[in-house]
Structure formats: structure tokens, C-alpha cells
mmCIF file of C-alpha atoms and ligand atoms in Angstrom:
data_model
loop_
_atom_site.group_PDB
_atom_site.id
_atom_site.type_symbol
_atom_site.label_atom_id
_atom_site.label_comp_id
_atom_site.label_asym_id
_atom_site.label_seq_id
_atom_site.Cartn_x
_atom_site.Cartn_y
_atom_site.Cartn_z
ATOM 1 C CA MET G 20 87.414 112.587 123.372
ATOM 2 C CA PRO G 21 89.506 109.372 123.622
ATOM 3 C CA ALA G 22 87.945 106.391 121.789
ATOM 4 C CA SER G 23 87.547 104.579 125.156
ATOM 5 C CA PHE G 24 85.267 107.104 126.617
ATOM 6 C CA PRO G 25 83.311 106.379 128.851
ATOM 7 C CA SER G 26 85.606 103.883 130.558
ATOM 8 C CA THR G 27 82.446 102.221 132.633
ATOM 9 C CA ARG G 28 79.586 101.434 130.300
ATOM 10 C CA HIS G 29 76.561 100.486 132.477
ATOM 11 C CA ARG G 30 74.842 99.118 129.215
ATOM 12 C CA ARG G 31 77.457 96.380 128.755
ATOM 13 C CA LEU G 32 75.577 94.511 131.583
ATOM 14 C CA ARG G 33 72.127 95.034 129.822
ATOM 15 C CA GLN G 34 72.946 94.173 126.269
ATOM 16 C CA SER G 35 71.578 90.789 126.170
ATOM 17 C CA SER G 36 68.907 88.601 127.864
ATOM 18 C CA TRP G 37 71.515 86.206 129.095
ATOM 19 C CA ILE G 38 73.694 88.699 130.699
ATOM 20 C CA ARG G 39 70.931 90.535 132.289
ATOM 21 C CA GLN G 40 69.773 87.431 133.886
ATOM 22 C CA ILE G 41 73.413 86.578 135.310
ATOM 23 C CA VAL G 42 73.661 90.038 137.123
ATOM 24 C CA ALA G 43 69.753 90.179 138.056
ATOM 25 C CA GLU G 44 69.731 90.931 141.928
ATOM 26 C CA THR G 45 66.209 89.738 142.291
ATOM 27 C CA ALA G 46 64.237 86.831 141.387
ATOM 28 C CA LEU G 47 60.492 86.377 141.592
ATOM 29 C CA ALA G 48 59.452 82.414 141.799
ATOM 30 C CA VAL G 49 56.202 80.702 141.926
ATOM 31 C CA ASP G 50 56.655 79.739 145.692
ATOM 32 C CA ASP G 51 56.948 83.420 146.429
ATOM 33 C CA LEU G 52 53.129 83.849 146.032
ATOM 34 C CA ILE G 53 50.419 83.535 148.431
ATOM 35 C CA LEU G 54 46.782 83.718 147.229
ATOM 36 C CA PRO G 55 43.904 85.408 148.866
ATOM 37 C CA ILE G 56 40.777 82.941 148.755
ATOM 38 C CA PHE G 57 37.124 84.491 149.753
ATOM 39 C CA ILE G 58 34.707 81.920 151.028
ATOM 40 C CA ARG G 59 30.748 82.584 151.577
ATOM 41 C CA GLU G 60 27.967 81.060 153.035
ATOM 42 C CA ASP G 61 25.522 79.335 150.571
ATOM 43 C CA SER G 62 22.854 82.006 150.692
ATOM 44 C CA LEU G 63 25.097 84.570 149.191
ATOM 45 C CA PRO G 64 25.619 85.393 145.803
ATOM 46 C CA ALA G 65 29.082 84.201 144.146
ATOM 47 C CA ALA G 66 30.316 87.244 142.242
ATOM 48 C CA PRO G 67 30.172 90.764 143.338
ATOM 49 C CA LEU G 68 32.862 91.652 141.088
ATOM 50 C CA PRO G 69 33.439 90.342 137.620
ATOM 51 C CA TYR G 70 37.055 89.302 138.551
ATOM 52 C CA LYS G 71 38.003 85.859 139.226
ATOM 53 C CA PRO G 72 40.329 86.791 142.197
ATOM 54 C CA PHE G 73 37.277 88.382 143.907
ATOM 55 C CA TYR G 74 35.114 85.126 143.471
ATOM 56 C CA ARG G 75 33.485 83.864 146.713
ATOM 57 C CA TYR G 76 33.579 80.187 146.969
ATOM 58 C CA SER G 77 30.953 78.296 148.497
ATOM 59 C CA LEU G 78 32.479 75.337 150.867
ATOM 60 C CA ASN G 79 31.590 72.843 148.223
ATOM 61 C CA GLU G 80 33.358 75.063 145.436
ATOM 62 C CA LEU G 81 36.371 75.344 147.680
ATOM 63 C CA PRO G 82 38.362 71.800 147.025
ATOM 64 C CA LYS G 83 38.531 72.794 143.320
ATOM 65 C CA ILE G 84 40.473 76.100 143.839
ATOM 66 C CA LEU G 85 42.507 74.774 146.243
ATOM 67 C CA GLU G 86 43.675 72.092 143.909
ATOM 68 C CA GLU G 87 44.248 74.630 141.406
ATOM 69 C CA ALA G 88 46.545 76.726 143.568
ATOM 70 C CA LEU G 89 48.488 73.622 144.679
ATOM 71 C CA THR G 90 49.010 72.142 141.291
ATOM 72 C CA SER G 91 50.289 75.656 140.141
ATOM 73 C CA GLY G 92 52.665 75.807 142.751
ATOM 74 C CA ILE G 93 51.320 78.347 145.121
ATOM 75 C CA SER G 94 52.727 77.470 148.715
ATOM 76 C CA ALA G 95 49.997 79.292 151.035
ATOM 77 C CA ILE G 96 46.454 80.610 150.842
ATOM 78 C CA MET G 97 44.912 83.172 153.000
ATOM 79 C CA LEU G 98 41.284 82.700 153.713
ATOM 80 C CA PHE G 99 38.705 85.488 154.319
ATOM 81 C CA PRO G 100 35.052 84.711 155.144
ATOM 82 C CA VAL G 101 31.828 86.457 153.870
ATOM 83 C CA ILE G 102 29.120 86.208 156.267
ATOM 84 C CA GLU G 103 25.235 86.764 155.726
ATOM 85 C CA SER G 104 24.337 90.234 157.470
ATOM 86 C CA ALA G 105 21.565 88.586 159.385
ATOM 87 C CA LYS G 106 24.622 87.002 161.546
ATOM 88 C CA LYS G 107 26.374 90.326 161.870
ATOM 89 C CA ASP G 108 25.981 92.338 165.307
ATOM 90 C CA GLN G 109 27.523 95.220 166.996
ATOM 91 C CA HIS G 110 29.899 92.796 168.688
ATOM 92 C CA GLY G 111 30.846 90.584 165.919
ATOM 93 C CA SER G 112 29.598 87.578 167.926
ATOM 94 C CA GLU G 113 29.360 85.211 165.094
ATOM 95 C CA ALA G 114 33.282 85.127 165.087
ATOM 96 C CA CYS G 115 33.439 83.228 168.115
ATOM 97 C CA ASN G 116 31.078 80.583 166.539
ATOM 98 C CA ALA G 117 33.257 77.417 166.845
ATOM 99 C CA ASN G 118 31.203 76.189 163.896
ATOM 100 C CA GLY G 119 31.226 79.106 161.778
ATOM 101 C CA LEU G 120 32.180 79.414 158.022
ATOM 102 C CA LEU G 121 35.951 79.954 158.452
ATOM 103 C CA ALA G 122 36.259 76.927 160.863
ATOM 104 C CA GLN G 123 34.179 74.613 158.730
ATOM 105 C CA ALA G 124 36.268 75.686 156.018
ATOM 106 C CA LEU G 125 39.385 74.841 157.556
ATOM 107 C CA ARG G 126 38.175 71.467 158.956
ATOM 108 C CA LEU G 127 37.142 70.665 155.269
ATOM 109 C CA ILE G 128 40.527 71.553 154.018
ATOM 110 C CA LYS G 129 42.360 69.704 156.498
ATOM 111 C CA GLN G 130 40.166 66.505 155.750
ATOM 112 C CA ILE G 131 41.462 66.593 152.161
ATOM 113 C CA ASN G 132 45.018 67.064 153.625
ATOM 114 C CA LEU G 133 46.680 69.198 150.778
ATOM 115 C CA PRO G 134 50.076 70.196 151.525
ATOM 116 C CA ILE G 135 49.328 73.698 151.249
ATOM 117 C CA GLY G 136 49.912 76.520 153.893
ATOM 118 C CA LEU G 137 46.662 77.668 155.437
ATOM 119 C CA PHE G 138 46.728 81.231 156.644
ATOM 120 C CA VAL G 139 43.636 82.945 157.901
ATOM 121 C CA ASP G 140 42.832 86.567 158.593
ATOM 122 C CA VAL G 141 42.021 86.963 162.033
ATOM 123 C CA ALA G 142 39.482 89.902 162.208
ATOM 124 C CA LEU G 143 36.163 91.088 162.962
ATOM 125 C CA ASP G 144 35.164 93.236 160.216
ATOM 126 C CA PRO G 145 33.263 90.354 158.227
ATOM 127 C CA TYR G 146 31.248 89.788 161.446
ATOM 128 C CA THR G 147 30.343 93.298 162.767
ATOM 129 C CA SER G 148 27.176 95.332 161.656
ATOM 130 C CA HIS G 149 29.089 98.260 161.353
ATOM 131 C CA GLY G 150 32.304 96.850 159.652
ATOM 132 C CA HIS G 151 35.011 97.841 162.042
ATOM 133 C CA ASP G 152 37.588 95.423 163.071
ATOM 134 C CA GLY G 153 36.842 96.107 166.511
ATOM 135 C CA VAL G 154 34.241 96.094 169.381
ATOM 136 C CA ILE G 155 32.708 99.374 170.246
ATOM 137 C CA ILE G 156 32.124 100.485 173.745
ATOM 138 C CA ASN G 157 31.303 103.942 174.567
ATOM 139 C CA ASN G 158 31.328 105.059 170.974
ATOM 140 C CA LYS G 159 35.106 103.779 170.828
ATOM 141 C CA ILE G 160 36.968 100.879 169.494
ATOM 142 C CA ASP G 161 37.984 99.166 172.793
ATOM 143 C CA ASN G 162 41.258 97.833 172.561
ATOM 144 C CA ASP G 163 41.028 95.232 175.192
ATOM 145 C CA ALA G 164 37.741 94.021 174.543
ATOM 146 C CA THR G 165 38.738 93.663 170.845
ATOM 147 C CA VAL G 166 41.911 91.609 171.736
ATOM 148 C CA GLU G 167 40.003 89.220 174.069
ATOM 149 C CA HIS G 168 37.296 88.557 171.273
ATOM 150 C CA LEU G 169 40.219 88.250 168.585
ATOM 151 C CA THR G 170 42.045 85.631 170.778
ATOM 152 C CA GLU G 171 38.940 83.493 171.165
ATOM 153 C CA LEU G 172 38.701 83.557 167.219
ATOM 154 C CA ALA G 173 42.074 82.648 166.802
ATOM 155 C CA LEU G 174 41.942 79.733 169.177
ATOM 156 C CA ILE G 175 38.675 78.700 167.141
ATOM 157 C CA LEU G 176 40.480 78.801 163.856
ATOM 158 C CA ALA G 177 43.725 77.091 165.241
ATOM 159 C CA ASP G 178 41.751 74.221 166.750
ATOM 160 C CA ALA G 179 40.025 73.913 163.140
ATOM 161 C CA GLY G 180 43.528 73.339 161.491
ATOM 162 C CA ALA G 181 44.742 77.061 160.424
ATOM 163 C CA ASP G 182 48.572 76.737 160.064
ATOM 164 C CA ALA G 183 49.065 80.636 160.473
ATOM 165 C CA LEU G 184 46.972 83.331 162.263
ATOM 166 C CA ALA G 185 47.074 86.744 160.640
ATOM 167 C CA PRO G 186 45.462 89.661 162.906
ATOM 168 C CA SER G 187 44.566 92.317 160.888
ATOM 169 C CA ASP G 188 43.055 94.735 163.177
ATOM 170 C CA MET G 189 45.967 96.759 164.576
ATOM 171 C CA MET G 190 44.827 96.632 168.360
ATOM 172 C CA ASP G 191 47.718 96.982 170.732
ATOM 173 C CA GLY G 192 49.211 93.906 172.305
ATOM 174 C CA ARG G 193 47.120 91.394 170.318
ATOM 175 C CA VAL G 194 50.098 89.347 169.189
ATOM 176 C CA GLY G 195 51.242 88.712 172.469
ATOM 177 C CA ALA G 196 47.759 87.968 173.756
ATOM 178 C CA ILE G 197 47.163 85.531 170.773
ATOM 179 C CA ARG G 198 50.627 83.876 171.295
ATOM 180 C CA LYS G 199 50.048 83.069 174.948
ATOM 181 C CA ALA G 200 46.585 81.666 174.369
ATOM 182 C CA LEU G 201 47.894 79.562 171.589
ATOM 183 C CA ASP G 202 50.693 78.036 173.535
ATOM 184 C CA HIS G 203 48.604 77.537 176.669
ATOM 185 C CA LYS G 204 46.106 75.465 174.596
ATOM 186 C CA GLY G 205 48.849 73.218 172.919
ATOM 187 C CA PHE G 206 49.056 75.267 169.552
ATOM 188 C CA SER G 207 52.753 76.497 169.956
ATOM 189 C CA ASP G 208 53.504 75.206 166.358
ATOM 190 C CA ARG G 209 50.932 77.705 164.780
ATOM 191 C CA LEU G 210 52.412 80.934 163.150
ATOM 192 C CA ILE G 211 51.501 84.400 163.906
ATOM 193 C CA ILE G 212 51.694 86.594 160.998
ATOM 194 C CA SER G 213 51.053 90.002 162.110
ATOM 195 C CA TYR G 214 49.646 92.919 160.076
ATOM 196 C CA THR G 215 52.373 94.870 161.638
ATOM 197 C CA ALA G 216 52.109 98.089 159.438
ATOM 198 C CA LYS G 217 48.654 98.331 158.201
ATOM 199 C CA TYR G 218 47.867 101.531 157.129
ATOM 200 C CA ALA G 219 44.273 103.541 157.036
ATOM 201 C CA SER G 220 44.114 103.330 153.260
ATOM 202 C CA SER G 221 41.978 104.002 150.490
ATOM 203 C CA PHE G 222 43.183 101.193 148.475
ATOM 204 C CA TYR G 223 40.894 98.743 150.159
ATOM 205 C CA GLY G 224 37.712 99.420 148.533
ATOM 206 C CA PRO G 225 37.212 96.321 146.277
ATOM 207 C CA PHE G 226 37.943 94.146 149.194
ATOM 208 C CA ARG G 227 35.188 95.858 151.310
ATOM 209 C CA THR G 228 32.642 95.348 148.492
ATOM 210 C CA VAL G 229 33.775 91.546 148.425
ATOM 211 C CA VAL G 230 33.415 91.023 152.054
ATOM 212 C CA GLY G 231 30.203 93.470 152.593
ATOM 213 C CA ALA G 232 32.212 95.343 155.381
ATOM 214 C CA HIS G 233 31.686 98.845 154.380
ATOM 215 C CA THR G 234 32.347 100.956 157.701
ATOM 216 C CA LEU G 235 29.411 103.086 158.930
ATOM 217 C CA THR G 236 30.407 106.341 158.904
ATOM 218 C CA GLY G 237 29.769 108.248 162.161
ATOM 219 C CA LEU G 238 32.281 109.155 164.964
ATOM 220 C CA ILE G 239 34.494 106.261 164.797
ATOM 221 C CA ASP G 240 37.152 106.256 162.029
ATOM 222 C CA LYS G 241 39.405 103.204 161.145
ATOM 223 C CA LYS G 242 42.235 105.855 161.504
ATOM 224 C CA THR G 243 41.627 105.386 165.146
ATOM 225 C CA TYR G 244 43.565 102.040 164.666
ATOM 226 C CA GLN G 245 45.171 101.734 161.388
ATOM 227 C CA MET G 246 48.315 103.575 160.872
ATOM 228 C CA ASP G 247 48.453 107.127 159.542
ATOM 229 C CA PRO G 248 49.894 107.240 155.974
ATOM 230 C CA ARG G 249 52.135 110.102 156.776
ATOM 231 C CA ASN G 250 54.264 107.922 159.454
ATOM 232 C CA ALA G 251 57.242 105.748 158.781
ATOM 233 C CA ARG G 252 59.252 105.649 161.958
ATOM 234 C CA GLU G 253 56.096 104.248 163.717
ATOM 235 C CA ALA G 254 56.058 101.199 161.411
ATOM 236 C CA LEU G 255 59.252 100.380 163.172
ATOM 237 C CA GLN G 256 58.123 100.464 166.597
ATOM 238 C CA GLU G 257 55.148 98.348 165.741
ATOM 239 C CA ALA G 258 57.583 95.795 164.195
ATOM 240 C CA ILE G 259 59.739 95.642 167.331
ATOM 241 C CA PHE G 260 56.725 95.353 169.733
ATOM 242 C CA ASP G 261 54.978 92.403 167.535
ATOM 243 C CA ILE G 262 58.422 90.700 167.179
ATOM 244 C CA ASN G 263 58.825 90.763 170.887
ATOM 245 C CA GLU G 264 55.509 89.667 171.367
ATOM 246 C CA GLY G 265 55.936 86.675 169.189
ATOM 247 C CA ALA G 266 55.212 87.344 165.370
ATOM 248 C CA ASP G 267 56.608 84.988 163.173
ATOM 249 C CA MET G 268 56.395 87.017 159.935
ATOM 250 C CA LEU G 269 55.257 90.660 159.390
ATOM 251 C CA ILE G 270 52.813 92.043 157.046
ATOM 252 C CA VAL G 271 53.236 95.569 155.104
ATOM 253 C CA LYS G 272 50.008 96.858 153.499
ATOM 254 C CA PRO G 273 48.909 98.087 151.362
ATOM 255 C CA GLY G 274 52.078 97.368 148.896
ATOM 256 C CA LEU G 275 53.284 99.590 146.444
ATOM 257 C CA PRO G 276 52.884 102.864 148.006
ATOM 258 C CA TYR G 277 54.747 101.439 151.257
ATOM 259 C CA LEU G 278 57.761 99.962 149.788
ATOM 260 C CA ASP G 279 59.667 102.317 151.870
ATOM 261 C CA ILE G 280 58.225 100.571 154.928
ATOM 262 C CA ILE G 281 58.990 97.119 153.727
ATOM 263 C CA SER G 282 62.659 98.312 152.900
ATOM 264 C CA GLU G 283 63.012 99.835 156.496
ATOM 265 C CA LEU G 284 61.645 96.764 158.303
ATOM 266 C CA SER G 285 63.880 94.461 155.883
ATOM 267 C CA GLN G 286 66.749 96.217 157.060
ATOM 268 C CA LYS G 287 66.178 96.598 160.600
ATOM 269 C CA THR G 288 64.559 93.397 161.613
ATOM 270 C CA ALA G 289 65.567 89.871 160.662
ATOM 271 C CA THR G 290 61.895 88.783 160.494
ATOM 272 C CA PRO G 291 60.569 87.647 157.182
ATOM 273 C CA ILE G 292 58.240 90.377 155.655
ATOM 274 C CA LEU G 293 55.348 89.870 153.644
ATOM 275 C CA ALA G 294 53.907 92.544 151.006
ATOM 276 C CA TYR G 295 50.180 92.715 150.525
ATOM 277 C CA HIS G 296 49.439 94.071 147.161
ATOM 278 C CA VAL G 297 45.827 94.933 147.960
ATOM 279 C CA SER G 298 42.461 94.787 146.213
ATOM 280 C CA GLY G 299 42.760 98.365 145.052
ATOM 281 C CA GLU G 300 46.078 97.934 143.460
ATOM 282 C CA TYR G 301 45.068 94.836 141.734
ATOM 283 C CA MET G 302 42.024 96.988 140.514
ATOM 284 C CA MET G 303 44.232 99.599 139.172
ATOM 285 C CA VAL G 304 46.329 97.486 137.103
ATOM 286 C CA LYS G 305 43.424 95.274 135.773
ATOM 287 C CA THR G 306 41.369 98.422 134.802
ATOM 288 C CA ALA G 307 44.159 100.431 133.352
ATOM 289 C CA ALA G 308 44.975 97.024 131.276
ATOM 290 C CA GLU G 309 41.409 96.682 130.254
ATOM 291 C CA ALA G 310 41.297 99.998 128.904
ATOM 292 C CA GLY G 311 44.307 99.367 126.773
ATOM 293 C CA TYR G 312 46.723 101.627 128.820
ATOM 294 C CA ILE G 313 49.253 99.088 130.322
ATOM 295 C CA ASP G 314 50.250 95.453 129.965
ATOM 296 C CA GLU G 315 48.739 93.319 132.716
ATOM 297 C CA LYS G 316 51.239 90.653 132.834
ATOM 298 C CA ASN G 317 54.374 93.195 132.947
ATOM 299 C CA ALA G 318 52.732 95.469 135.319
ATOM 300 C CA PHE G 319 51.994 92.557 137.882
ATOM 301 C CA ILE G 320 55.429 90.765 137.605
ATOM 302 C CA GLU G 321 56.985 94.313 137.872
ATOM 303 C CA SER G 322 55.275 94.970 140.836
ATOM 304 C CA CYS G 323 55.918 91.683 142.475
ATOM 305 C CA ILE G 324 59.824 92.214 141.727
ATOM 306 C CA ALA G 325 59.516 95.649 143.312
ATOM 307 C CA PHE G 326 58.322 94.146 146.554
ATOM 308 C CA LYS G 327 60.995 91.660 146.441
ATOM 309 C CA ARG G 328 63.794 93.983 145.654
ATOM 310 C CA ALA G 329 62.438 96.301 148.571
ATOM 311 C CA GLY G 330 62.962 93.340 150.868
ATOM 312 C CA ALA G 331 59.766 91.409 151.207
ATOM 313 C CA ARG G 332 60.057 87.633 151.192
ATOM 314 C CA SER G 333 56.531 86.703 149.779
ATOM 315 C CA ILE G 334 53.805 88.441 148.292
ATOM 316 C CA ILE G 335 49.896 88.171 149.335
ATOM 317 C CA THR G 336 48.633 88.989 145.749
ATOM 318 C CA TYR G 337 45.032 88.625 144.057
ATOM 319 C CA ALA G 338 47.069 88.039 140.554
ATOM 320 C CA ALA G 339 48.829 84.913 142.033
ATOM 321 C CA LEU G 340 47.376 82.454 139.870
ATOM 322 C CA ASP G 341 47.875 84.674 136.715
ATOM 323 C CA ILE G 342 51.425 85.247 137.628
ATOM 324 C CA VAL G 343 52.042 81.491 138.199
ATOM 325 C CA LYS G 344 50.900 80.859 134.662
ATOM 326 C CA TRP G 345 53.216 83.690 133.291
ATOM 327 C CA LEU G 346 56.132 82.615 135.199
ATOM 328 C CA ASN G 347 55.687 78.840 134.181
ATOM 329 C CA LYS G 348 55.327 79.915 130.399
ATOM 330 C CA SER G 349 58.578 82.116 130.323
HETATM 331 C C1 PBG P 3 40.122 93.790 157.546
HETATM 332 C C2 PBG P 3 40.952 93.646 156.229
HETATM 333 C C3 PBG P 3 40.983 94.658 155.036
HETATM 334 C C4 PBG P 3 41.825 93.911 154.005
HETATM 335 C C5 PBG P 3 42.224 92.927 154.531
HETATM 336 N N1 PBG P 3 41.657 92.515 155.893
HETATM 337 C C6 PBG P 3 40.120 95.801 154.914
HETATM 338 C C7 PBG P 3 40.128 96.872 155.923
HETATM 339 O O1 PBG P 3 41.017 96.884 157.009
HETATM 340 O O2 PBG P 3 39.368 97.766 156.004
HETATM 341 C C8 PBG P 3 42.025 94.572 152.769
HETATM 342 C C9 PBG P 3 42.575 93.918 151.834
HETATM 343 C C10 PBG P 3 42.663 94.344 150.426
HETATM 344 O O3 PBG P 3 42.308 95.480 150.260
HETATM 345 O O4 PBG P 3 42.885 93.645 149.565
HETATM 346 N N2 PBG P 3 40.251 92.995 158.537
#
């Protein structure tokens, strides 16, 4: 065997930290991270799960967590409301209360005028007694009635100061309807971040506990509107429609099991893609780390790097504040 064998040695590029740094194709930065924040009505308990990212903030407590996000360098937050069950009904009527919890929260944040992006999830599941993301008519989730309801909610939230509306329902035509209504009412500057490829997933469990939106089992299944995990080509079709209807960014959700979808959409569209590392994924890392099986810090950072490598521009993650601390330290 000649002394020079092999002539190409991949390990030359891995032999020290500085060279790995120079050839790294992907970087993770603090401003790649979007922090989900749950807000609650005062009468509700604050901590349904013993993990800080799932804490439910009252309106009074909101400024503190926002300042924490801002000072740590987070670019945007995504708000999710937790509503008293007494206010929930079949139609999710409370969603259209112009002085509802989310609208109040947005007004409050606008008042303190923090330079941070305000995203809101536009969905009915926090407001419906059955936990579905849509209006039920004749025992089915009615697409067009739901779109009408969501459009009204989006307008209320835009009026209260949301920078970006993120419809997470998977109804057909909702992006176009919301865009049209926003433009008509003078909100042409507001972004629509569409949950384009949202799969009917088993990884949303902790979120549903936090929001108190466990779907009642019966004839209707979230599978009648969220995507089938067996399908990939359909995600591209959804993306093309959302882009044509006016979506400014696309969300793929959940995250790690759907890296192929992120990759496909990032190669075939030019619209920025957000990965949503969802609640169940967060819990898997967290509980495995607590049991001593994996290193939490490295697992979260590696997950975010994988999203970026696949083609995501930014990441919605419950671990955002922790990741920021780790990145700022290293
Ligand atoms: C519903 C919504 C869900 C999540 C975000 N928005 C749950 C669902 O579709 O049932 C899940 C997020 C997570 O698990 O972190 N509008």
C-alpha cells in the first residue's frame, strides 16, 4: 500500500475546532429562534406541567417574560391563548371577542413597545368545547364556515397589533381569505405565516394539555384536516397554494420527523420556511435528559442545526431561551 494511501482524507477537515468551524455549512444563531409563549386568563392555574416553557403567563406576568426574550436576543415570539372552559362552546365564539385574551395581550405588548416580532397562532381549538380547529356543522368540520370565523379572528388580532398571523387549522383557502380581509381593512403590512404542512401528529400531546384542548373522540378526527404523515408530495401542493394565496412564510410541523418536507419545500420554493419543534419533541429530549440518557444542551442544539441544514430559515422551539443561553456562553 503506497504511503500516501488514501489520497483523500476526509478527517483532515475534522482534526481541530478551528478547521471544523471554517468548513461548517450550517450555523445556528440566536436570532434563528422563535419562542412560543402561553398566556392564560387569571382564573386558571399557571403551571399544568412542571417545565418553564409550558408555564402559562397571566397578562400581568407577560411583560417580564417578553423582556427576558428581548434581552436574550430572541427575534420573535408566538402567542397561544389558554381560555377558561366556561367560555368555550361548540363554535368557538369567544375567538371573535374583540376584547378577548389574545387581543388584550397584544394591546398590552404594543403599549410597552418592545422591538420584538409578535406572531399569533390563529386557530379555534383554544376556544371550542370539542377541541377541534374548526366549526362543526352536520357532524363535520365545515371548511368554509371555519375560514370565515378564522378571518374574523385574524382581523381582531391584526387590529390589536399582531405583526404576523399564523393560521394553524389546515382549512382550504384560509390564507387567501385572511390576506384579502387584511388588505381590505388596511393591514397590508401584516404577515401571514401559514402552517402549510401541519401533520396529524402524535407529538402535540403536551401542547394540548397546556392549552386544555383535548379533542373529544367521536366521529370527527383531526385527520380530516391535518395532513397524513404518509404523504410528502401533498406538502408541496399545499405550499404552492399557500404561496399563491399570499403566505409570506411557511411552517412545517412537527419538526424532526419531517425534515424531508422542510428540505423539499426549501428546494422547490423561495419562501422562507420555519420549522416547528413541537411540544412532544421537546418533552422527548427533556425527559430522556432527566433520566440521564442524553445531554440536553447538545440534543437541542443538534436538533436546531438539523432544521437549518434541511433548509429551515428559523425555528419555533420551546427550548429557545435555553439555547440562547448556551449559544451566548460558547
Ligand atoms: C392547534 C395547534 C396545535 C399546536 C399548535 N397549534 C395542536 C393541534 O393541532 O392539535 C401544537 C404545537 C405543539 O405541540 O407544540 N391550533
